[in-house]
């Protein structure tokens, strides 16, 4: 684990990292003199609203025993997977729109995100005040000096960051001033995961030969894949991206979505068709996590001993499915990850033979084993941390702010500005735009609409972005 320099600030400061995931969210924090990053658990990314739009429960509170009945009786609304409503517009994101639960009527994703961030902030404050000696005084000492780190998928850019910053303001994390907004920082989930791996000592052996490493952050909604190498001429630990980061909507929720579609088709003409939602939730919580062997039948426990239909494979409240059927739910995600890994290795400026799998989806033994079995024959070392299901991204977010191990990144887009060229009648391109020619203040004839590239896409290095 890298050794940090002592904090030399003139006042106490708190670093608070929020990882709002599609299915689970985590908080990590650190302040001077604290031995370890605080907290070691995640909560479900769920909010319950009543019919008036008032928050009734958040996180684990929404999953308490008997709460489902209350939601139904009171006509309350459960909001899940809302993070995906922030996704950038693209053909791929449009194609998954029907797979994402809609937001409540009258609520925007900004409303929901701000409610959730406000809840996380209250949880963080309560945790610090209750677990540290003289915790209330401790929190008071740095409540005006908090740096907030918000993580997001690799594919999110300025528009999504702007929405997240507005949500942080609405939630009361920061004042809506230039000074307040300067205390919110963003880091991609891929880069946060790299920082987590460095702090865990996982990248030391992998980088000894001057090779690159690949971080696969498989979460609930997205899979983020990023390649890095160590800058050999840099003092201390410094890393650079060596291929364009990738982001795909192939997280664990889409495995569940494919299972739901299968169950709807299987049970459509039976008395169990109205139980599809419940059976899908049971699959998501148990069967999906336990699946390991394609040759063995798998069971979804959803009912009582009275629930029976042998023609459907239902006996004593358990639905029996073939292991091959379960495997098909995972297959698109596995293929997507493998294809991206191969693409990253081909486009990388350095050889990559070490890959680390982190994130909540990494808890799936089937996913891990399928990837490992496919990659190891190529001479690739494929591994996952012992605490892969914990807060790798949130912990890495804290390290990102303190350590800043990444000094150079690959441009995902071409950046430039519109300019005008001096009109040349002999240029066929200019001649075709003759009707747009104008005379500028200096008396020259100009052709508008040209584009000047400042930073080309896939440019090998760009300076650190904070």
CSV table of C-alpha atoms in Angstrom, one decimal:
chain,number,residue,atom,x,y,z
A,1,UNK,CA,0.0,0.0,0.0
A,2,UNK,CA,1.4,3.4,-0.9
A,3,UNK,CA,2.6,5.7,1.9
A,4,UNK,CA,0.8,9.0,2.0
A,5,UNK,CA,2.4,12.3,3.0
A,6,UNK,CA,1.1,13.9,6.2
A,7,UNK,CA,-1.8,16.3,5.9
A,8,UNK,CA,-0.5,19.9,6.0
A,9,UNK,CA,-3.7,21.9,5.8
A,10,UNK,CA,-4.5,24.7,8.2
A,11,UNK,CA,-7.9,23.4,9.2
A,12,UNK,CA,-9.5,20.0,9.6
A,13,UNK,CA,-11.2,18.7,6.4
A,14,UNK,CA,-13.4,15.7,5.6
A,15,UNK,CA,-13.4,13.8,2.3
A,16,UNK,CA,-16.8,12.2,1.7
A,17,UNK,CA,-17.3,9.9,-1.4
A,18,UNK,CA,-20.7,8.8,-2.6
A,19,UNK,CA,-21.1,5.9,-5.0
A,20,UNK,CA,-24.7,5.9,-6.1
A,21,UNK,CA,-25.1,2.6,-7.8
A,22,UNK,CA,-27.9,1.2,-9.9
A,23,UNK,CA,-28.8,-1.4,-7.3
A,24,UNK,CA,-26.6,-0.6,-4.2
A,25,UNK,CA,-24.9,2.5,-3.0
A,26,UNK,CA,-22.0,3.2,-0.7
A,27,UNK,CA,-20.3,5.9,1.3
A,28,UNK,CA,-16.6,6.2,2.3
A,29,UNK,CA,-15.0,9.0,4.2
A,30,UNK,CA,-11.6,10.1,5.6
A,31,UNK,CA,-10.3,12.9,7.7
A,32,UNK,CA,-6.8,13.8,9.0
A,33,UNK,CA,-5.5,11.3,11.6
A,34,UNK,CA,-8.0,8.7,10.7
A,35,UNK,CA,-6.3,5.3,10.3
A,36,UNK,CA,-8.6,3.7,7.7
A,37,UNK,CA,-11.3,4.7,5.3
A,38,UNK,CA,-14.5,4.7,7.2
A,39,UNK,CA,-17.6,2.5,6.7
A,40,UNK,CA,-17.8,-1.0,5.3
A,41,UNK,CA,-21.3,-1.6,4.0
A,42,UNK,CA,-23.7,-0.7,1.1
A,43,UNK,CA,-27.4,0.0,1.0
A,44,UNK,CA,-30.0,-0.8,-1.6
A,45,UNK,CA,-30.6,2.1,-4.0
A,46,UNK,CA,-34.3,2.3,-3.4
A,47,UNK,CA,-36.7,5.2,-2.5
A,48,UNK,CA,-40.3,4.8,-1.5
A,49,UNK,CA,-42.7,7.8,-2.2
A,50,UNK,CA,-46.3,8.2,-1.2
A,51,UNK,CA,-48.9,9.4,-3.6
A,52,UNK,CA,-48.1,13.0,-2.7
A,53,UNK,CA,-44.4,12.6,-3.6
A,54,UNK,CA,-43.2,12.5,0.0
A,55,UNK,CA,-40.3,10.2,0.8
A,56,UNK,CA,-41.5,7.4,3.1
A,57,UNK,CA,-38.4,5.1,3.2
A,58,UNK,CA,-35.0,4.9,1.7
A,59,UNK,CA,-32.4,2.1,1.3
A,60,UNK,CA,-32.7,-0.9,3.7
A,61,UNK,CA,-35.7,0.7,5.3
A,62,UNK,CA,-37.7,0.0,2.2
A,63,UNK,CA,-36.9,-3.7,2.4
A,64,UNK,CA,-38.1,-4.3,6.0
A,65,UNK,CA,-40.3,-7.2,6.6
A,66,UNK,CA,-43.9,-6.4,5.9
A,67,UNK,CA,-43.1,-3.2,4.1
A,68,UNK,CA,-44.2,-4.6,0.7
A,69,UNK,CA,-47.7,-5.0,2.1
A,70,UNK,CA,-47.7,-1.4,3.4
A,71,UNK,CA,-46.6,-0.2,-0.1
A,72,UNK,CA,-49.5,-2.0,-1.7
A,73,UNK,CA,-52.1,-0.9,0.9
A,74,UNK,CA,-51.1,2.7,0.8
A,75,UNK,CA,-50.5,2.9,-3.0
A,76,UNK,CA,-46.9,4.0,-2.4
A,77,UNK,CA,-44.4,3.9,-5.2
A,78,UNK,CA,-41.1,2.1,-5.1
A,79,UNK,CA,-38.3,3.7,-7.2
A,80,UNK,CA,-35.4,1.6,-8.3
A,81,UNK,CA,-32.6,1.8,-10.9
A,82,UNK,CA,-33.2,5.6,-11.2
A,83,UNK,CA,-29.5,6.2,-11.8
A,84,UNK,CA,-30.0,4.9,-15.3
A,85,UNK,CA,-32.3,7.7,-16.2
A,86,UNK,CA,-29.3,10.0,-16.1
A,87,UNK,CA,-27.6,8.1,-18.9
A,88,UNK,CA,-26.3,10.0,-22.0
A,89,UNK,CA,-28.4,9.9,-25.1
A,90,UNK,CA,-27.3,7.3,-27.6
A,91,UNK,CA,-28.7,4.5,-29.7
A,92,UNK,CA,-27.7,2.0,-27.1
A,93,UNK,CA,-29.2,4.0,-24.2
A,94,UNK,CA,-32.4,4.4,-26.2
A,95,UNK,CA,-32.7,0.7,-26.7
A,96,UNK,CA,-32.7,0.0,-23.0
A,97,UNK,CA,-35.3,2.6,-22.1
A,98,UNK,CA,-38.1,0.1,-21.9
A,99,UNK,CA,-36.1,-2.1,-19.5
A,100,UNK,CA,-35.7,0.6,-16.9
A,101,UNK,CA,-38.5,1.2,-14.4
A,102,UNK,CA,-40.2,4.6,-15.0
A,103,UNK,CA,-40.0,7.4,-12.5
A,104,UNK,CA,-43.0,8.4,-10.5
A,105,UNK,CA,-45.4,10.9,-12.1
A,106,UNK,CA,-44.3,14.4,-11.4
A,107,UNK,CA,-40.7,13.4,-10.4
A,108,UNK,CA,-37.6,14.0,-12.4
A,109,UNK,CA,-34.3,12.0,-12.0
A,110,UNK,CA,-32.9,15.2,-10.5
A,111,UNK,CA,-35.6,15.1,-7.8
A,112,UNK,CA,-35.0,11.5,-7.0
A,113,UNK,CA,-31.2,11.8,-7.0
A,114,UNK,CA,-31.3,14.8,-4.7
A,115,UNK,CA,-33.6,12.9,-2.2
A,116,UNK,CA,-31.2,10.0,-2.2
A,117,UNK,CA,-28.0,12.1,-1.8
A,118,UNK,CA,-29.7,13.9,1.1
A,119,UNK,CA,-30.4,10.6,2.8
A,120,UNK,CA,-26.8,9.4,2.2
A,121,UNK,CA,-25.5,12.6,3.7
A,122,UNK,CA,-27.6,12.2,6.8
A,123,UNK,CA,-26.4,8.6,7.2
A,124,UNK,CA,-22.8,9.7,6.9
A,125,UNK,CA,-23.2,12.4,9.5
A,126,UNK,CA,-25.0,10.1,11.9
A,127,UNK,CA,-22.3,7.4,11.4
A,128,UNK,CA,-19.5,9.8,12.2
A,129,UNK,CA,-21.2,11.3,15.2
A,130,UNK,CA,-22.1,7.9,16.7
A,131,UNK,CA,-19.0,5.9,16.0
A,132,UNK,CA,-16.2,8.3,16.8
A,133,UNK,CA,-15.2,9.7,20.2
A,134,UNK,CA,-16.8,13.1,20.7
A,135,UNK,CA,-18.3,12.6,17.3
A,136,UNK,CA,-20.7,15.5,17.4
A,137,UNK,CA,-17.9,17.9,18.1
A,138,UNK,CA,-15.8,16.2,15.4
A,139,UNK,CA,-18.5,16.7,12.8
A,140,UNK,CA,-19.0,20.3,13.7
A,141,UNK,CA,-15.2,20.9,13.3
A,142,UNK,CA,-15.3,20.1,9.6
A,143,UNK,CA,-18.9,20.4,8.4
A,144,UNK,CA,-17.9,23.6,6.6
A,145,UNK,CA,-14.9,22.0,5.0
A,146,UNK,CA,-16.2,18.9,3.3
A,147,UNK,CA,-15.0,17.8,-0.1
A,148,UNK,CA,-17.7,15.7,-1.9
A,149,UNK,CA,-16.6,13.0,-4.4
A,150,UNK,CA,-19.3,11.8,-6.7
A,151,UNK,CA,-18.6,8.7,-8.8
A,152,UNK,CA,-20.2,7.9,-12.2
A,153,UNK,CA,-19.8,5.5,-15.1
A,154,UNK,CA,-17.1,5.9,-17.7
A,155,UNK,CA,-19.5,6.9,-20.3
A,156,UNK,CA,-20.9,9.9,-18.5
A,157,UNK,CA,-19.7,13.4,-19.3
A,158,UNK,CA,-20.3,17.1,-18.5
A,159,UNK,CA,-24.1,17.0,-18.9
A,160,UNK,CA,-24.5,14.2,-16.4
A,161,UNK,CA,-22.0,15.8,-14.0
A,162,UNK,CA,-24.0,19.0,-14.1
A,163,UNK,CA,-27.2,17.2,-13.2
A,164,UNK,CA,-25.4,15.5,-10.3
A,165,UNK,CA,-24.0,18.8,-9.0
A,166,UNK,CA,-27.5,20.3,-9.1
A,167,UNK,CA,-28.8,17.3,-7.1
A,168,UNK,CA,-26.0,17.8,-4.5
A,169,UNK,CA,-27.1,21.5,-4.2
A,170,UNK,CA,-30.8,20.6,-3.9
A,171,UNK,CA,-29.9,17.9,-1.3
A,172,UNK,CA,-28.2,20.6,0.9
A,173,UNK,CA,-24.7,19.1,0.6
A,174,UNK,CA,-23.4,22.4,-0.7
A,175,UNK,CA,-24.7,26.0,-1.1
A,176,UNK,CA,-25.6,27.1,-4.7
A,177,UNK,CA,-22.6,29.4,-5.0
A,178,UNK,CA,-19.4,29.2,-7.0
A,179,UNK,CA,-17.5,28.4,-3.8
A,180,UNK,CA,-20.0,25.7,-2.8
A,181,UNK,CA,-19.9,24.0,-6.2
A,182,UNK,CA,-16.1,24.0,-6.1
A,183,UNK,CA,-16.4,21.4,-3.3
A,184,UNK,CA,-17.9,18.8,-5.5
A,185,UNK,CA,-15.6,16.6,-7.5
A,186,UNK,CA,-16.2,13.8,-10.0
A,187,UNK,CA,-14.4,10.6,-10.9
A,188,UNK,CA,-15.3,7.8,-13.2
A,189,UNK,CA,-16.0,4.4,-11.6
A,190,UNK,CA,-13.2,2.9,-13.6
A,191,UNK,CA,-10.6,5.4,-12.2
A,192,UNK,CA,-12.0,5.0,-8.7
A,193,UNK,CA,-11.6,1.2,-9.0
A,194,UNK,CA,-8.0,1.6,-10.0
A,195,UNK,CA,-7.3,3.7,-6.9
A,196,UNK,CA,-9.0,1.0,-4.8
A,197,UNK,CA,-6.8,-1.7,-6.4
A,198,UNK,CA,-3.6,0.4,-5.8
A,199,UNK,CA,-4.5,1.0,-2.1
A,200,UNK,CA,-5.2,-2.7,-1.8
A,201,UNK,CA,-1.7,-3.6,-3.2
A,202,UNK,CA,-3.2,-5.5,-6.1
A,203,UNK,CA,-1.4,-3.8,-8.9
A,204,UNK,CA,2.2,-4.0,-7.6
A,205,UNK,CA,3.0,-7.4,-9.1
A,206,UNK,CA,1.1,-6.7,-12.3
A,207,UNK,CA,3.1,-3.6,-13.1
A,208,UNK,CA,6.6,-4.9,-12.4
A,209,UNK,CA,7.3,-5.7,-16.1
A,210,UNK,CA,6.1,-2.3,-17.4
A,211,UNK,CA,2.9,-3.8,-18.7
A,212,UNK,CA,-0.6,-2.3,-18.4
A,213,UNK,CA,-3.5,-3.5,-16.2
A,214,UNK,CA,-7.2,-3.6,-17.0
A,215,UNK,CA,-9.9,-2.7,-14.5
A,216,UNK,CA,-13.3,-4.3,-15.1
A,217,UNK,CA,-15.9,-2.7,-12.8
A,218,UNK,CA,-19.0,-4.8,-13.2
A,219,UNK,CA,-21.8,-3.1,-11.4
A,220,UNK,CA,-25.6,-3.3,-11.2
A,221,UNK,CA,-26.3,-1.2,-14.3
A,222,UNK,CA,-23.0,-0.7,-16.2
A,223,UNK,CA,-19.8,-2.5,-16.9
A,224,UNK,CA,-16.9,0.0,-17.0
A,225,UNK,CA,-13.6,-1.1,-18.5
A,226,UNK,CA,-10.4,1.0,-18.3
A,227,UNK,CA,-6.7,0.3,-19.1
A,228,UNK,CA,-3.8,1.9,-17.2
A,229,UNK,CA,0.0,1.7,-17.0
A,230,UNK,CA,2.5,3.0,-14.6
A,231,UNK,CA,4.6,6.0,-15.7
A,232,UNK,CA,8.1,4.7,-15.3
A,233,UNK,CA,9.8,8.1,-15.3
A,234,UNK,CA,7.5,9.6,-12.8
A,235,UNK,CA,8.4,10.1,-9.2
A,236,UNK,CA,6.2,8.0,-6.9
A,237,UNK,CA,3.1,6.3,-8.1
A,238,UNK,CA,1.6,7.8,-11.3
A,239,UNK,CA,-0.6,6.1,-13.8
A,240,UNK,CA,-1.9,6.9,-17.3
A,241,UNK,CA,-4.7,5.6,-19.4
A,242,UNK,CA,-3.5,3.6,-22.3
A,243,UNK,CA,-6.8,3.0,-24.2
A,244,UNK,CA,-10.1,4.8,-24.5
A,245,UNK,CA,-12.3,3.9,-21.4
A,246,UNK,CA,-15.5,1.9,-22.3
A,247,UNK,CA,-18.9,1.7,-20.6
A,248,UNK,CA,-21.7,-0.8,-21.4
A,249,UNK,CA,-25.2,-1.3,-20.2
A,250,UNK,CA,-24.6,-5.0,-19.3
A,251,UNK,CA,-24.6,-4.9,-15.5
A,252,UNK,CA,-26.4,-7.4,-13.3
A,253,UNK,CA,-29.8,-5.8,-13.6
A,254,UNK,CA,-29.9,-6.8,-17.2
A,255,UNK,CA,-29.3,-10.5,-16.3
A,256,UNK,CA,-32.4,-10.1,-14.1
A,257,UNK,CA,-34.3,-8.5,-17.0
A,258,UNK,CA,-33.5,-11.4,-19.2
A,259,UNK,CA,-34.7,-13.8,-16.5
A,260,UNK,CA,-38.0,-11.8,-16.2
A,261,UNK,CA,-38.6,-12.1,-19.9
A,262,UNK,CA,-38.0,-15.9,-19.7
A,263,UNK,CA,-40.4,-16.2,-16.8
A,264,UNK,CA,-43.1,-14.2,-18.5
A,265,UNK,CA,-43.0,-16.4,-21.5
A,266,UNK,CA,-42.9,-19.6,-19.4
A,267,UNK,CA,-45.7,-18.7,-17.1
A,268,UNK,CA,-47.9,-16.6,-19.4
A,269,UNK,CA,-50.8,-19.2,-19.6
A,270,UNK,CA,-50.6,-20.3,-16.0
A,271,UNK,CA,-52.1,-19.2,-12.7
A,272,UNK,CA,-48.6,-18.1,-11.7
A,273,UNK,CA,-48.4,-15.3,-14.3
A,274,UNK,CA,-49.3,-12.7,-11.7
A,275,UNK,CA,-46.3,-13.9,-9.6
A,276,UNK,CA,-43.7,-13.1,-12.2
A,277,UNK,CA,-42.5,-9.9,-10.4
A,278,UNK,CA,-42.1,-11.8,-7.1
A,279,UNK,CA,-40.4,-14.8,-8.7
A,280,UNK,CA,-38.0,-12.4,-10.5
A,281,UNK,CA,-37.1,-10.8,-7.2
A,282,UNK,CA,-36.5,-14.2,-5.7
A,283,UNK,CA,-34.2,-15.1,-8.6
A,284,UNK,CA,-32.3,-11.8,-8.2
A,285,UNK,CA,-31.7,-12.3,-4.5
A,286,UNK,CA,-30.8,-16.0,-4.5
A,287,UNK,CA,-30.6,-18.1,-7.7
A,288,UNK,CA,-28.6,-15.5,-9.6
A,289,UNK,CA,-26.0,-15.2,-6.9
A,290,UNK,CA,-25.7,-19.0,-6.3
A,291,UNK,CA,-25.5,-20.1,-9.9
A,292,UNK,CA,-22.2,-22.0,-10.6
A,293,UNK,CA,-22.8,-25.1,-12.6
A,294,UNK,CA,-24.5,-25.2,-16.0
A,295,UNK,CA,-25.0,-29.0,-15.7
A,296,UNK,CA,-27.1,-28.8,-12.5
A,297,UNK,CA,-30.8,-27.8,-12.3
A,298,UNK,CA,-31.4,-24.5,-10.5
A,299,UNK,CA,-34.3,-23.6,-8.2
A,300,UNK,CA,-36.2,-20.4,-7.5
A,301,UNK,CA,-37.9,-20.6,-4.1
A,302,UNK,CA,-40.9,-18.3,-4.3
A,303,UNK,CA,-44.0,-19.8,-2.6
A,304,UNK,CA,-45.4,-22.4,-0.2
A,305,UNK,CA,-45.9,-26.2,-0.4
A,306,UNK,CA,-49.3,-25.6,-1.9
A,307,UNK,CA,-47.8,-24.0,-5.0
A,308,UNK,CA,-47.5,-26.8,-7.6
A,309,UNK,CA,-47.5,-27.4,-11.3
A,310,UNK,CA,-45.4,-30.2,-12.5
A,311,UNK,CA,-45.8,-29.3,-16.1
A,312,UNK,CA,-44.0,-26.0,-15.4
A,313,UNK,CA,-41.4,-27.6,-13.0
A,314,UNK,CA,-43.1,-26.1,-9.9
A,315,UNK,CA,-43.1,-28.2,-6.8
A,316,UNK,CA,-43.6,-27.1,-3.2
A,317,UNK,CA,-43.3,-23.5,-4.1
A,318,UNK,CA,-40.0,-24.0,-6.1
A,319,UNK,CA,-39.6,-23.4,-9.8
A,320,UNK,CA,-37.0,-25.7,-11.4
A,321,UNK,CA,-35.0,-24.4,-14.3
A,322,UNK,CA,-32.2,-25.9,-16.4
A,323,UNK,CA,-28.7,-24.6,-15.7
A,324,UNK,CA,-28.4,-24.0,-19.5
A,325,UNK,CA,-31.4,-21.6,-19.3
A,326,UNK,CA,-29.8,-19.7,-16.4
A,327,UNK,CA,-26.6,-19.4,-18.4
A,328,UNK,CA,-28.4,-17.7,-21.3
A,329,UNK,CA,-29.4,-14.8,-19.0
A,330,UNK,CA,-25.7,-14.1,-18.3
A,331,UNK,CA,-24.4,-14.8,-21.8
A,332,UNK,CA,-24.8,-11.3,-23.4
A,333,UNK,CA,-23.0,-9.6,-20.5
A,334,UNK,CA,-20.2,-12.2,-20.6
A,335,UNK,CA,-19.7,-11.8,-24.3
A,336,UNK,CA,-19.8,-8.0,-24.1
A,337,UNK,CA,-17.1,-8.0,-21.4
A,338,UNK,CA,-14.9,-10.4,-23.3
A,339,UNK,CA,-15.2,-8.5,-26.6
A,340,UNK,CA,-14.3,-5.2,-24.8
A,341,UNK,CA,-11.3,-6.8,-23.1
A,342,UNK,CA,-9.9,-8.0,-26.4
A,343,UNK,CA,-10.6,-4.6,-28.0
A,344,UNK,CA,-8.8,-2.8,-25.1
A,345,UNK,CA,-5.8,-5.1,-25.4
A,346,UNK,CA,-5.6,-4.5,-29.2
A,347,UNK,CA,-5.9,-0.7,-28.9
A,348,UNK,CA,-3.7,-0.3,-25.9
A,349,UNK,CA,-0.3,1.3,-26.3
A,350,UNK,CA,1.2,-1.3,-23.9
A,351,UNK,CA,0.7,-5.1,-23.5
A,352,UNK,CA,-2.0,-6.0,-20.9
A,353,UNK,CA,-1.8,-9.4,-19.2
A,354,UNK,CA,-3.4,-8.6,-15.8
A,355,UNK,CA,-7.1,-7.9,-15.3
A,356,UNK,CA,-8.9,-7.2,-12.1
A,357,UNK,CA,-12.7,-7.7,-11.7
A,358,UNK,CA,-14.4,-5.5,-9.1
A,359,UNK,CA,-18.0,-4.3,-8.4
A,360,UNK,CA,-21.2,-5.9,-7.2
A,361,UNK,CA,-21.6,-8.1,-10.3
A,362,UNK,CA,-18.2,-9.5,-9.5
A,363,UNK,CA,-19.8,-11.5,-6.7
A,364,UNK,CA,-21.2,-13.8,-9.3
A,365,UNK,CA,-19.1,-16.9,-9.4
A,366,UNK,CA,-20.5,-17.8,-12.8
A,367,UNK,CA,-19.5,-14.5,-14.3
A,368,UNK,CA,-16.0,-14.7,-12.7
A,369,UNK,CA,-15.4,-18.3,-13.8
A,370,UNK,CA,-16.6,-17.9,-17.3
A,371,UNK,CA,-14.4,-14.9,-17.8
A,372,UNK,CA,-11.4,-16.6,-16.1
A,373,UNK,CA,-11.8,-19.7,-18.2
A,374,UNK,CA,-11.9,-17.7,-21.4
A,375,UNK,CA,-9.0,-15.4,-20.6
A,376,UNK,CA,-6.4,-17.6,-18.9
A,377,UNK,CA,-5.6,-19.7,-22.1
A,378,UNK,CA,-4.5,-16.4,-23.6
A,379,UNK,CA,-1.9,-16.0,-20.8
A,380,UNK,CA,-4.0,-13.4,-19.0
A,381,UNK,CA,-4.0,-13.3,-15.2
A,382,UNK,CA,-7.6,-12.7,-14.1
A,383,UNK,CA,-8.5,-12.0,-10.5
A,384,UNK,CA,-10.8,-10.3,-8.1
A,385,UNK,CA,-10.2,-8.8,-4.7
A,386,UNK,CA,-11.4,-10.6,-1.6
A,387,UNK,CA,-13.8,-7.8,-0.7
A,388,UNK,CA,-15.0,-7.3,-4.3
A,389,UNK,CA,-18.6,-6.9,-3.3
A,390,UNK,CA,-17.8,-4.1,-0.8
A,391,UNK,CA,-17.2,-0.4,-1.5
A,392,UNK,CA,-14.4,-0.5,-4.1
A,393,UNK,CA,-15.7,2.5,-6.0
A,394,UNK,CA,-16.5,4.6,-2.9
A,395,UNK,CA,-13.2,3.8,-1.2
A,396,UNK,CA,-11.4,4.5,-4.5
A,397,UNK,CA,-13.2,7.8,-4.7
A,398,UNK,CA,-11.6,8.9,-1.4
A,399,UNK,CA,-8.2,7.8,-2.7
A,400,UNK,CA,-8.8,9.7,-6.0
A,401,UNK,CA,-9.1,13.0,-4.1
A,402,UNK,CA,-6.2,12.4,-1.7
A,403,UNK,CA,-3.7,10.6,-4.0
A,404,UNK,CA,-4.5,11.5,-7.6
A,405,UNK,CA,-2.6,8.5,-9.0
A,406,UNK,CA,-3.9,9.1,-12.6
A,407,UNK,CA,-2.0,11.9,-14.3
A,408,UNK,CA,-3.0,11.4,-17.9
A,409,UNK,CA,-6.2,10.3,-19.7
A,410,UNK,CA,-7.3,9.3,-23.2
A,411,UNK,CA,-9.7,11.7,-24.9
A,412,UNK,CA,-13.0,9.9,-25.5
A,413,UNK,CA,-14.2,12.5,-28.0
A,414,UNK,CA,-12.7,15.1,-30.4
A,415,UNK,CA,-12.8,18.6,-29.0
A,416,UNK,CA,-12.6,21.8,-31.1
A,417,UNK,CA,-14.2,25.0,-32.0
A,418,UNK,CA,-16.0,26.5,-35.1
A,419,UNK,CA,-14.0,28.9,-37.1
A,420,UNK,CA,-14.1,30.8,-40.4
A,421,UNK,CA,-11.7,30.4,-43.3
A,422,UNK,CA,-10.6,33.1,-45.7
A,423,UNK,CA,-12.5,32.6,-48.9
A,424,UNK,CA,-10.6,31.0,-51.8
A,425,UNK,CA,-12.5,30.9,-55.1
A,426,UNK,CA,-10.1,28.2,-56.4
A,427,UNK,CA,-11.1,25.8,-53.6
A,428,UNK,CA,-14.0,23.6,-54.7
A,429,UNK,CA,-15.2,23.2,-51.1
A,430,UNK,CA,-15.3,27.0,-50.7
A,431,UNK,CA,-17.0,27.4,-54.0
A,432,UNK,CA,-19.7,25.0,-53.0
A,433,UNK,CA,-20.4,27.3,-50.0
A,434,UNK,CA,-20.4,30.6,-52.0
A,435,UNK,CA,-23.8,31.6,-50.7
A,436,UNK,CA,-22.6,31.6,-47.1
A,437,UNK,CA,-19.6,33.9,-47.8
A,438,UNK,CA,-19.5,37.1,-45.8
A,439,UNK,CA,-17.1,40.1,-45.4
A,440,UNK,CA,-15.6,40.5,-41.9
A,441,UNK,CA,-14.6,43.7,-40.2
A,442,UNK,CA,-11.2,43.7,-41.7
A,443,UNK,CA,-12.7,43.6,-45.2
A,444,UNK,CA,-11.8,39.9,-46.0
A,445,UNK,CA,-14.3,37.5,-47.5
A,446,UNK,CA,-14.8,34.6,-45.1
A,447,UNK,CA,-16.4,31.1,-45.3
A,448,UNK,CA,-18.1,30.1,-42.0
A,449,UNK,CA,-18.7,26.6,-40.6
A,450,UNK,CA,-15.2,25.2,-40.5
A,451,UNK,CA,-14.0,23.2,-37.5
A,452,UNK,CA,-10.6,23.5,-35.8
A,453,UNK,CA,-9.5,20.5,-33.7
A,454,UNK,CA,-8.0,21.3,-30.3
A,455,UNK,CA,-7.8,17.8,-28.9
A,456,UNK,CA,-8.2,14.7,-31.2
A,457,UNK,CA,-10.2,11.7,-30.1
A,458,UNK,CA,-8.0,9.0,-28.6
A,459,UNK,CA,-5.2,11.5,-28.2
A,460,UNK,CA,-2.6,9.5,-26.2
A,461,UNK,CA,-2.4,11.8,-23.1
A,462,UNK,CA,-4.2,14.7,-21.7
A,463,UNK,CA,-3.4,16.6,-18.6
A,464,UNK,CA,-5.0,15.8,-15.3
A,465,UNK,CA,-8.7,16.8,-15.0
A,466,UNK,CA,-9.9,17.5,-11.5
